[in-house]
XYZ file of C-alpha atoms in Angstrom:
640
model
C -27.147 1.133 -4.256
C -25.672 2.966 -7.221
C -22.290 4.485 -7.986
C -23.396 8.113 -7.639
C -23.895 7.729 -3.880
C -20.298 6.559 -3.458
C -19.089 9.834 -4.994
C -21.342 11.844 -2.666
C -20.195 9.906 0.423
C -16.535 10.263 -0.556
C -16.731 14.037 -1.079
C -18.528 14.639 2.227
C -16.121 12.383 4.156
C -12.995 14.115 2.851
C -14.353 17.642 3.315
C -15.593 17.122 6.868
C -12.604 15.102 8.131
C -10.022 17.532 6.764
C -11.680 20.856 7.575
C -13.352 20.089 10.899
C -10.992 17.565 12.510
C -7.541 17.494 10.906
C -7.172 21.280 10.793
C -8.205 21.563 14.454
C -5.609 19.011 15.580
C -2.928 20.725 13.494
C -3.808 24.118 14.978
C -4.459 23.225 18.624
C -2.284 20.160 19.339
C 0.666 19.922 16.933
C 0.897 23.670 16.226
C 2.850 23.461 12.969
C 5.149 26.476 12.523
C 6.203 27.605 9.023
C 9.201 29.447 10.516
C 10.715 26.359 12.192
C 13.527 24.821 10.122
C 12.659 21.337 8.859
C 15.186 18.452 8.588
C 15.007 18.747 4.785
C 16.400 22.300 4.977
C 18.841 21.627 7.816
C 20.409 18.439 6.459
C 19.895 18.725 2.695
C 22.113 16.092 1.074
C 20.327 15.618 -2.247
C 19.831 11.906 -1.538
C 17.225 11.507 1.211
C 16.956 15.044 2.641
C 15.621 17.297 -0.119
C 13.311 20.345 0.363
C 10.464 19.783 -2.070
C 7.515 21.860 -3.179
C 4.391 20.613 -1.475
C 2.722 20.379 -4.890
C 5.265 17.729 -5.924
C 5.467 16.205 -2.449
C 1.705 15.691 -2.297
C 1.894 13.640 -5.479
C 4.913 11.741 -4.151
C 3.282 10.947 -0.809
C -0.093 10.100 -2.371
C 1.583 7.670 -4.739
C 4.020 6.393 -2.104
C 1.156 5.248 0.140
C -1.268 4.055 -2.553
C -0.329 0.520 -3.620
C -2.204 -2.761 -3.820
C -3.775 -2.213 -0.392
C -6.566 0.225 -1.327
C -7.385 -1.956 -4.358
C -7.138 -5.577 -3.228
C -8.345 -4.913 0.335
C -11.801 -3.436 -0.437
C -12.334 -5.978 -3.244
C -11.547 -8.906 -0.937
C -13.679 -7.478 1.868
C -16.661 -6.885 -0.433
C -16.473 -10.491 -1.606
C -16.295 -11.813 1.945
C -18.800 -9.636 3.808
C -20.571 -7.412 1.259
C -20.035 -3.808 0.269
C -21.688 -2.109 3.265
C -19.215 -3.194 6.014
C -16.342 -2.291 3.691
C -17.817 1.138 2.995
C -18.436 1.817 6.696
C -14.832 0.981 7.645
C -13.398 3.051 4.792
C -15.385 6.117 5.885
C -14.907 5.818 9.650
C -11.332 4.529 9.458
C -9.942 7.329 7.311
C -11.883 10.030 9.219
C -10.713 9.144 12.733
C -7.620 6.939 12.353
C -6.053 6.974 8.887
C -5.097 10.614 8.469
C -4.110 10.711 12.165
C -1.465 8.038 11.604
C -0.031 9.526 8.391
C 0.122 13.145 9.501
C 1.336 12.417 13.036
C 4.135 10.059 11.930
C 5.435 12.747 9.575
C 5.329 15.453 12.254
C 6.995 13.260 14.880
C 9.868 12.603 12.475
C 10.106 16.290 11.514
C 10.275 17.339 15.168
C 12.976 14.687 15.772
C 15.493 15.689 13.078
C 14.047 13.377 10.440
C 14.868 10.248 12.431
C 13.080 6.966 11.738
C 10.395 5.650 14.079
C 12.893 3.103 15.398
C 15.422 5.785 16.338
C 12.691 7.874 17.977
C 11.481 4.824 19.925
C 15.055 4.262 21.160
C 15.120 7.733 22.707
C 11.524 8.068 23.898
C 10.642 4.544 24.998
C 13.606 2.199 25.587
C 16.771 1.023 23.782
C 15.455 -2.522 23.370
C 12.300 -1.164 21.737
C 14.413 0.077 18.851
C 15.894 -3.377 18.280
C 12.533 -5.134 18.517
C 10.978 -2.579 16.187
C 13.780 -3.185 13.677
C 12.951 -6.904 13.670
C 9.242 -6.230 13.308
C 9.650 -3.676 10.522
C 12.105 -5.748 8.491
C 10.002 -8.918 8.448
C 6.855 -6.894 7.896
C 8.462 -5.229 4.879
C 9.584 -8.611 3.572
C 5.957 -9.797 3.652
C 4.879 -6.592 1.940
C 7.545 -6.811 -0.770
C 6.871 -10.509 -1.343
C 3.138 -9.951 -1.790
C 3.618 -6.993 -4.138
C 6.428 -8.467 -6.247
C 4.565 -11.764 -6.566
C 1.350 -10.245 -7.862
C 3.190 -7.831 -10.177
C 5.254 -10.584 -11.784
C 2.075 -12.613 -12.278
C 0.350 -9.681 -14.033
C 3.331 -8.940 -16.296
C 3.509 -12.630 -17.169
C -0.223 -12.911 -17.888
C -0.791 -9.534 -19.580
C 1.680 -8.827 -22.433
C -0.118 -5.509 -23.031
C 1.213 -4.064 -19.745
C 5.080 -4.255 -19.641
C 5.799 -1.674 -22.373
C 4.030 1.027 -20.366
C 6.193 0.219 -17.337
C 9.391 0.575 -19.378
C 8.178 3.987 -20.558
C 7.339 4.939 -16.953
C 10.931 4.187 -15.874
C 12.379 6.260 -18.722
C 10.009 9.148 -18.009
C 10.949 9.032 -14.321
C 14.630 9.480 -15.163
C 13.774 12.259 -17.626
C 11.495 14.080 -15.172
C 14.150 14.087 -12.439
C 16.718 15.521 -14.852
C 14.344 18.171 -16.184
C 13.056 19.362 -12.799
C 16.208 19.279 -10.664
C 19.091 19.660 -13.133
C 17.624 21.705 -15.974
C 15.279 23.646 -13.633
C 12.385 23.553 -16.090
C 8.788 24.478 -15.278
C 7.021 21.793 -13.265
C 3.835 22.337 -15.284
C 5.574 21.724 -18.606
C 7.547 18.761 -17.276
C 4.415 17.199 -15.805
C 2.456 17.617 -19.041
C 5.257 16.059 -21.117
C 6.198 13.035 -19.009
C 2.644 12.131 -17.969
C 1.420 12.356 -21.568
C 4.276 10.167 -22.853
C 3.683 7.656 -20.057
C -0.006 7.418 -20.936
C 0.910 6.997 -24.613
C 3.260 4.172 -23.635
C 0.531 2.532 -21.573
C -1.927 2.897 -24.456
C 0.556 1.394 -26.932
C 0.449 -1.947 -25.094
C -3.244 -2.705 -25.702
C -3.309 -0.831 -29.045
C -4.827 -3.047 -31.725
C -6.111 -5.554 -29.172
C -9.421 -7.214 -30.035
C -11.406 -10.422 -29.646
C -11.834 -12.943 -32.421
C -15.021 -14.721 -33.489
C -14.691 -17.167 -30.589
C -14.235 -14.402 -28.024
C -10.512 -15.061 -27.516
C -8.284 -12.029 -26.890
C -5.940 -11.217 -29.799
C -2.883 -9.099 -28.967
C -1.954 -5.916 -30.796
C 1.523 -5.376 -32.330
C 3.286 -4.196 -29.157
C 1.749 -6.846 -26.909
C 2.534 -9.485 -29.555
C 6.252 -8.661 -29.269
C 6.086 -9.097 -25.471
C 4.180 -12.378 -25.879
C 6.854 -13.573 -28.299
C 9.532 -12.655 -25.758
C 7.701 -14.664 -23.084
C 7.472 -17.655 -25.406
C 11.171 -17.444 -26.281
C 12.144 -17.397 -22.610
C 9.818 -20.329 -21.862
C 11.413 -22.343 -24.678
C 14.621 -22.455 -22.629
C 12.860 -25.025 -20.457
C 10.842 -26.476 -23.354
C 7.749 -24.612 -22.062
C 7.676 -26.800 -18.953
C 6.939 -25.523 -15.458
C 9.829 -24.932 -13.079
C 7.427 -25.891 -10.301
C 3.685 -25.818 -9.650
C 1.555 -24.413 -6.842
C -2.117 -24.321 -5.940
C -3.922 -21.028 -5.485
C -7.063 -21.722 -3.437
C -8.093 -18.074 -3.763
C -8.055 -18.174 -7.601
C -6.885 -14.537 -7.446
C -3.641 -15.041 -9.382
C -3.805 -13.054 -12.662
C -2.425 -16.072 -14.536
C -5.618 -18.016 -13.764
C -8.235 -17.337 -16.468
C -11.681 -16.113 -15.466
C -14.532 -18.652 -15.630
C -16.494 -18.742 -18.888
C -20.250 -18.455 -19.235
C -20.500 -22.124 -18.243
C -18.637 -21.388 -15.001
C -15.576 -23.416 -16.036
C -12.013 -22.235 -16.554
C -9.944 -23.159 -19.585
C -6.349 -24.392 -19.574
C -3.555 -21.997 -20.549
C 0.229 -22.407 -20.758
C 0.392 -21.292 -17.108
C -2.733 -23.004 -15.758
C -4.051 -26.563 -15.845
C -7.839 -26.436 -15.564
C -8.162 -30.170 -14.805
C -5.831 -30.213 -11.806
C -6.075 -26.563 -10.772
C -2.267 -26.368 -10.724
C -0.618 -23.032 -11.446
C 2.615 -23.417 -13.416
C 5.614 -21.204 -12.740
C 7.224 -20.751 -16.167
C 10.647 -19.177 -16.895
C 9.070 -15.931 -18.138
C 7.766 -15.399 -14.596
C 11.406 -15.286 -13.425
C 12.186 -12.828 -16.241
C 9.605 -10.399 -14.896
C 10.835 -10.915 -11.347
C 14.302 -9.795 -12.473
C 12.760 -6.841 -14.312
C 10.849 -5.769 -11.197
C 13.907 -6.107 -8.973
C 15.899 -3.976 -11.435
C 13.221 -1.267 -11.390
C 13.071 -1.394 -7.587
C 16.871 -1.343 -7.286
C 17.007 2.025 -9.015
C 14.243 3.359 -6.793
C 15.977 2.100 -3.649
C 19.494 3.383 -4.362
C 19.488 6.337 -6.749
C 19.124 9.801 -5.157
C 15.483 10.366 -4.260
C 15.116 13.154 -6.866
C 16.662 11.091 -9.646
C 14.157 8.240 -9.866
C 11.937 7.307 -6.897
C 10.313 10.711 -6.412
C 9.603 11.540 -10.106
C 8.375 7.982 -10.799
C 5.988 8.224 -7.850
C 4.945 11.695 -9.035
C 4.147 10.434 -12.547
C 2.348 7.448 -11.050
C 0.237 9.859 -9.014
C -1.001 11.591 -12.172
C -1.721 8.297 -13.920
C -3.684 7.192 -10.885
C -5.465 10.555 -10.551
C -6.540 10.545 -14.194
C -7.908 7.010 -13.811
C -9.759 7.994 -10.619
C -11.246 11.124 -12.220
C -12.365 9.312 -15.398
C -13.895 6.588 -13.257
C -15.526 9.157 -10.962
C -17.189 10.782 -13.971
C -18.437 7.334 -14.954
C -19.731 6.775 -11.414
C -21.797 9.968 -11.711
C -22.927 9.559 -15.318
C -23.737 5.833 -15.404
C -26.754 5.865 -13.029
C -28.047 9.171 -14.395
C -28.011 8.004 -18.026
C -28.699 4.310 -17.299
C -25.517 3.413 -19.200
C -25.140 -0.287 -19.999
C -22.011 -2.374 -20.547
C -21.291 -4.680 -23.482
C -23.365 -7.449 -21.882
C -26.384 -5.165 -21.476
C -26.062 -4.746 -17.693
C -26.544 -1.357 -16.015
C -23.095 -0.059 -15.071
C -24.297 2.244 -12.298
C -26.011 -0.467 -10.240
C -24.226 -2.651 -7.668
C -24.171 -6.367 -8.455
C -22.852 -7.435 -5.047
C -25.141 -7.630 -1.985
C -24.851 -5.063 0.786
C -24.232 -7.779 3.391
C -23.263 -11.344 2.545
C -22.143 -12.918 5.804
C -20.867 -11.770 9.183
C -18.441 -14.688 9.080
C -18.588 -15.712 12.734
C -19.507 -19.347 12.037
C -16.506 -21.679 12.266
C -16.360 -24.484 9.687
C -13.909 -27.329 10.163
C -11.056 -27.305 7.680
C -11.958 -23.882 6.257
C -10.632 -20.385 6.825
C -12.473 -18.473 9.553
C -13.338 -14.912 8.511
C -15.233 -13.146 11.333
C -16.145 -9.540 10.561
C -14.187 -8.503 13.638
C -11.220 -8.514 13.566
C -10.648 -9.613 9.956
C -12.403 -6.748 8.144
C -10.005 -4.273 9.757
C -6.892 -6.022 8.440
C -8.328 -7.071 5.085
C -8.887 -3.391 4.302
C -5.651 -1.716 5.300
C -4.649 1.182 3.044
C -7.642 3.418 2.414
C -8.631 3.322 6.081
C -5.268 3.144 7.925
C -1.897 1.596 7.135
C 1.401 1.051 8.917
C 3.271 1.390 5.630
C 2.099 4.998 5.449
C 3.717 5.785 8.790
C 6.981 4.172 7.717
C 7.323 5.844 4.337
C 6.015 9.107 5.768
C 8.628 9.233 8.540
C 11.595 7.971 6.486
C 10.676 9.528 3.143
C 8.122 12.354 3.193
C 9.326 13.926 6.460
C 12.823 14.308 4.986
C 11.468 16.247 2.013
C 9.076 18.573 3.836
C 10.028 22.183 3.082
C 7.763 23.778 5.721
C 6.030 22.258 8.733
C 2.714 23.636 7.545
C 3.022 21.455 4.437
C 2.542 18.331 6.575
C -1.233 18.739 6.848
C -2.077 18.972 3.123
C 0.593 16.394 2.227
C 0.112 13.889 5.056
C -3.543 14.190 6.016
C -4.571 15.301 2.527
C -2.658 12.447 0.883
C -4.323 9.847 3.109
C -7.791 11.266 2.535
C -7.008 11.307 -1.176
C -5.977 7.661 -1.108
C -9.388 6.890 0.315
C -10.852 7.809 -3.082
C -8.857 4.979 -4.677
C -10.234 2.542 -2.105
C -13.782 3.762 -2.787
C -13.173 3.331 -6.524
C -11.960 -0.237 -5.928
C -15.021 -1.023 -3.828
C -17.229 0.394 -6.573
C -15.360 -1.522 -9.296
C -15.932 -4.920 -7.690
C -19.492 -4.027 -6.679
C -20.505 -3.367 -10.289
C -18.295 -6.055 -11.878
C -19.493 -8.819 -9.551
C -17.753 -11.377 -7.351
C -14.049 -11.942 -8.000
C -10.733 -10.887 -6.593
C -7.519 -9.005 -7.189
C -6.428 -6.660 -9.942
C -8.638 -8.399 -12.492
C -11.898 -7.230 -10.927
C -10.448 -3.738 -10.425
C -9.518 -3.578 -14.118
C -12.921 -4.839 -15.280
C -14.774 -2.358 -13.092
C -12.532 0.506 -14.226
C -13.129 -0.531 -17.851
C -16.890 -0.181 -17.387
C -16.608 3.149 -15.562
C -14.178 4.655 -18.094
C -16.540 3.556 -20.870
C -19.408 5.343 -19.101
C -17.285 8.378 -18.168
C -16.153 8.881 -21.780
C -19.772 8.552 -22.973
C -18.909 5.416 -24.914
C -15.864 6.898 -26.675
C -13.440 4.540 -24.884
C -14.140 0.852 -25.598
C -14.593 -1.260 -22.496
C -11.773 -3.596 -23.549
C -9.353 -0.642 -23.703
C -10.550 0.680 -20.348
C -9.918 -2.751 -18.833
C -6.374 -2.751 -20.208
C -5.913 0.747 -18.758
C -7.129 -0.611 -15.414
C -4.527 -3.391 -15.467
C -1.789 -0.925 -16.416
C -2.835 1.519 -13.718
C -2.893 -1.265 -11.133
C 0.707 -2.212 -11.989
C 1.854 1.435 -11.933
C 0.152 1.970 -8.586
C 1.775 -1.063 -6.970
C 5.202 -0.817 -8.612
C 5.822 2.816 -7.711
C 5.302 1.865 -4.066
C 7.299 -1.375 -4.252
C 10.478 0.575 -5.107
C 9.949 2.605 -1.929
C 9.359 -0.555 0.116
C 12.872 -1.691 -0.800
C 14.236 1.785 -0.071
C 12.828 1.675 3.463
C 13.842 -1.987 3.772
C 17.521 -1.304 3.049
C 17.521 1.672 5.456
C 15.996 -0.514 8.168
C 18.488 -3.341 7.590
C 21.411 -0.895 7.667
C 20.287 0.656 10.961
C 19.523 -2.775 12.445
C 22.711 -4.754 11.767
C 25.048 -2.189 10.171
C 27.148 -1.836 13.325
C 27.565 -5.602 13.716
C 28.122 -6.326 10.010
C 29.861 -3.275 8.473
C 29.365 -4.303 4.796
C 25.598 -3.984 5.307
C 26.095 -0.234 5.742
C 26.626 -0.109 1.999
C 23.246 0.634 0.392
C 23.887 -1.736 -2.485
C 24.718 -4.636 -0.173
C 21.672 -4.044 2.021
C 19.462 -3.756 -1.081
C 20.747 -7.031 -2.553
C 20.184 -8.847 0.749
C 16.657 -7.457 1.034
C 15.796 -8.441 -2.517
C 17.375 -11.873 -2.166
C 15.241 -12.708 0.871
C 12.146 -11.404 -0.907
C 12.953 -13.529 -3.970
C 13.232 -16.637 -1.789
C 9.823 -15.868 -0.306
C 8.192 -15.328 -3.715
C 9.673 -18.517 -5.175
C 7.991 -20.608 -2.479
C 4.791 -19.821 -4.333
C 3.136 -18.654 -1.126
C 2.498 -15.001 -1.913
C -1.167 -15.785 -2.566
C -1.484 -16.782 1.086
C 0.222 -13.654 2.356
C -2.427 -11.004 1.899
C -4.134 -11.181 5.280
C -0.800 -11.967 6.933
C 0.511 -8.756 5.402
C -2.709 -6.980 6.391
C -2.413 -8.052 10.023
C 1.255 -7.073 10.252
C 0.548 -3.830 8.388
C -2.158 -2.764 10.807
C 0.003 -3.812 13.746
C 2.681 -1.526 12.331
C 0.090 1.261 12.295
C -0.747 0.594 15.940
C 2.944 0.575 16.898
C 3.556 3.865 15.078
C 0.635 5.368 17.006
C 2.254 4.143 20.225
C 5.375 6.149 19.342
C 3.202 9.162 18.471
C 1.240 8.877 21.728
C 4.394 8.657 23.845
C 5.910 11.634 22.009
C 2.771 13.720 22.562
C 2.802 12.776 26.256
C 6.488 13.699 26.553
C 5.787 17.058 24.903
C 2.842 17.717 27.263
C 0.393 17.824 24.363
C -3.015 16.183 24.424
C -2.532 12.603 23.118
C -6.200 11.544 23.067
C -6.636 11.853 19.293
C -3.840 9.267 18.817
C -4.318 7.072 21.904
C -7.923 6.019 21.220
C -7.313 4.753 17.657
C -4.040 3.178 18.800
C -5.777 1.040 21.448
C -8.455 -0.068 18.979
C -5.969 -0.998 16.265
C -3.566 -2.705 18.685
C -6.188 -5.042 20.174
C -7.856 -5.680 16.814
C -4.681 -6.540 14.946
C -3.300 -8.801 17.654
C -6.540 -10.778 17.436
C -6.364 -10.807 13.621
C -2.802 -12.145 13.714
C -3.993 -15.142 15.751
C -6.906 -15.776 13.367
C -4.639 -15.511 10.314
C -2.113 -17.966 11.750
C -4.964 -20.341 12.517
C -6.262 -20.077 8.949
C -2.809 -20.748 7.489
C -2.527 -23.877 9.620
C -6.010 -25.233 8.886
C -6.184 -24.536 5.157
C -2.579 -25.217 4.127
C -0.142 -26.500 6.752
C -2.449 -29.252 8.078
C -4.331 -29.814 4.808
C -3.594 -33.342 3.467
C -4.234 -32.105 -0.084
C -1.358 -29.616 0.190
C 2.326 -30.484 0.042
C 5.751 -29.174 -0.867
C 6.492 -25.472 -1.144
C 3.023 -24.161 -0.162
C 3.135 -26.125 3.099
C 6.695 -25.009 3.844
C 5.712 -21.439 3.061
C 2.641 -21.647 5.280
C 4.720 -22.872 8.224
C 7.199 -20.070 7.583
C 4.369 -17.527 7.659
C 2.990 -19.014 10.874
C 6.466 -18.633 12.365
C 6.658 -15.021 11.220
C 3.205 -14.312 12.652
C 4.293 -15.684 16.049
C 7.456 -13.583 15.895
C 5.522 -10.425 15.037
C 2.914 -11.124 17.738
C 5.556 -11.456 20.449
C 7.428 -8.384 19.179
C 4.205 -6.351 19.221
C 3.467 -7.405 22.819
C 6.939 -6.345 23.946
C 6.750 -3.003 22.138
C 3.285 -2.405 23.561
C 4.480 -3.087 27.093
C 7.522 -0.832 26.728
C 5.324 1.872 25.208
C 2.844 1.658 28.080
C 5.605 2.042 30.676
C 7.077 5.019 28.818
C 3.648 6.620 28.464
C 3.019 6.304 32.198
C 6.527 7.528 32.997
C 6.051 10.771 31.081
C 2.784 11.322 32.930
C 4.513 11.250 36.330
C 5.839 14.795 36.135
C 6.275 16.251 39.638
C 3.811 18.983 40.483
C 5.170 22.509 40.328
C 6.274 23.833 43.790
C 3.769 26.073 45.515
C 5.070 29.635 46.118
C 5.554 30.438 49.844
C 3.008 33.245 49.771
C 0.367 30.912 48.360
C 1.276 28.210 50.880
C 0.852 30.714 53.737
C -2.580 31.804 52.472
C -3.675 28.141 52.126
C -2.567 27.433 55.681
């Protein structure tokens, strides 16, 4: 297999799914009407409800849904089962399920005055469903935020060439919002300016970076300042760890990659002899930085920060995808080789490694079904998309007809990022997380620029892009999280109605989760809950379609598949947490406590999903029991 075929498969998938399926559903079932007033135009408040050009909104939605999921998921799946099962799920999932969930959740919210899925469930299904859904969504978002914040803080701590670009991104987001919505400047000129300056800021981090005679990485001037800052913060505790954890996945960015001899070396944050990962004070510094960034995204008016930051992030991501796509086409045609002399265009991973159905005592069980379908979430289908689409995108939709290119188009576009991630790990070789994504991107950018961009710089760009991709979504996670908490307990605890109070509570709980050191064990727990969220959103969509007397088949079939699959995956994930951590005699302290907490959360989410499913089924059947229309007397006489 070579990289060119991935480009061909991706182009065909997107074209066929959008033009021959999505357009038909939009035309025949949903019947979007450009003349119908949208919630954004009816309730414009400049905070959440804001009519937005679909050109900007596409970038916002694309970036709002594309986070760590389409990167880490395909990479993890390729390492576990091989690239072919991952590729099959990415193609089939996005074509028949993924765009369905995104587009339908947006349209359901638009047709229900911009209400959240929980509020719609209260009206359509049952009052208790709203409360249960609140519980599910809040704890699901806490898992999501904990996983994202944990991996971002680890990258910023391990890669001093990345943080400066993120500071520039924040400044450019504030500037873009001011220029577009206050100064009313041309969107083309604003885009060119802020995206260019953001890319310059990202390039400044790795500028001057090189390897010495021994192969060690030497920081450039900007990264050296950040490294000095990290060292100064660590000196507060005399460079000693606040606490240590064990990462059995070895996916933490602070863990160095194995050398040519297969061994890892010790670093200030990693002890190669014991395998312990040290949490140093600078890690807390970057946690505070990330919470500050997210706080602005969660509480400032949507146009002021969250939307322009996501819009800029979209362009950074798009440029990276396009450069890499050129490399995917060029590399196999020109037989381009990397610095080690390996062909960049050829896959290094096998097509199929293991189906994973064999159970080994004391080890995680990873059967292809159901675990593949929760390991790869975003890129195929994702519950987060439905949440942010209904609470965020639906409240900015200027015309109903914009929902198809923004919702369905955005999801199909995100699939390209997942395909890029799968390609990156397939050519870079076995390994997990953002590191393998960055290394693969470095090779592809080198090939796509015909050797003009050094591989080391392309790798740094890959790390920076990964952080931008995840961070621009993390701010929106907290925005949805504080809205959910306010709607859930705001009536019982009035202070929580204040956005700042609800944001601080949400971030405080997330911080407690991250500091247990268990985020590395959360990925499949997040994946299972994320896909369950997708199934639950499709339940709401299916019931709404039934209540509106529209054909629900296109939503019901994927809903049933995802619901059964993710319930099974939740059980498997809880079992794996128990076997590998909670009951493992070699584990102790915070990881064990965190594992038990995650098992408890998985049980809670499983029970909540069963209750929502049952309520949804009853509502679905209730709306199908419409009395038959009375037969006119004249017809009755003729029949007699």
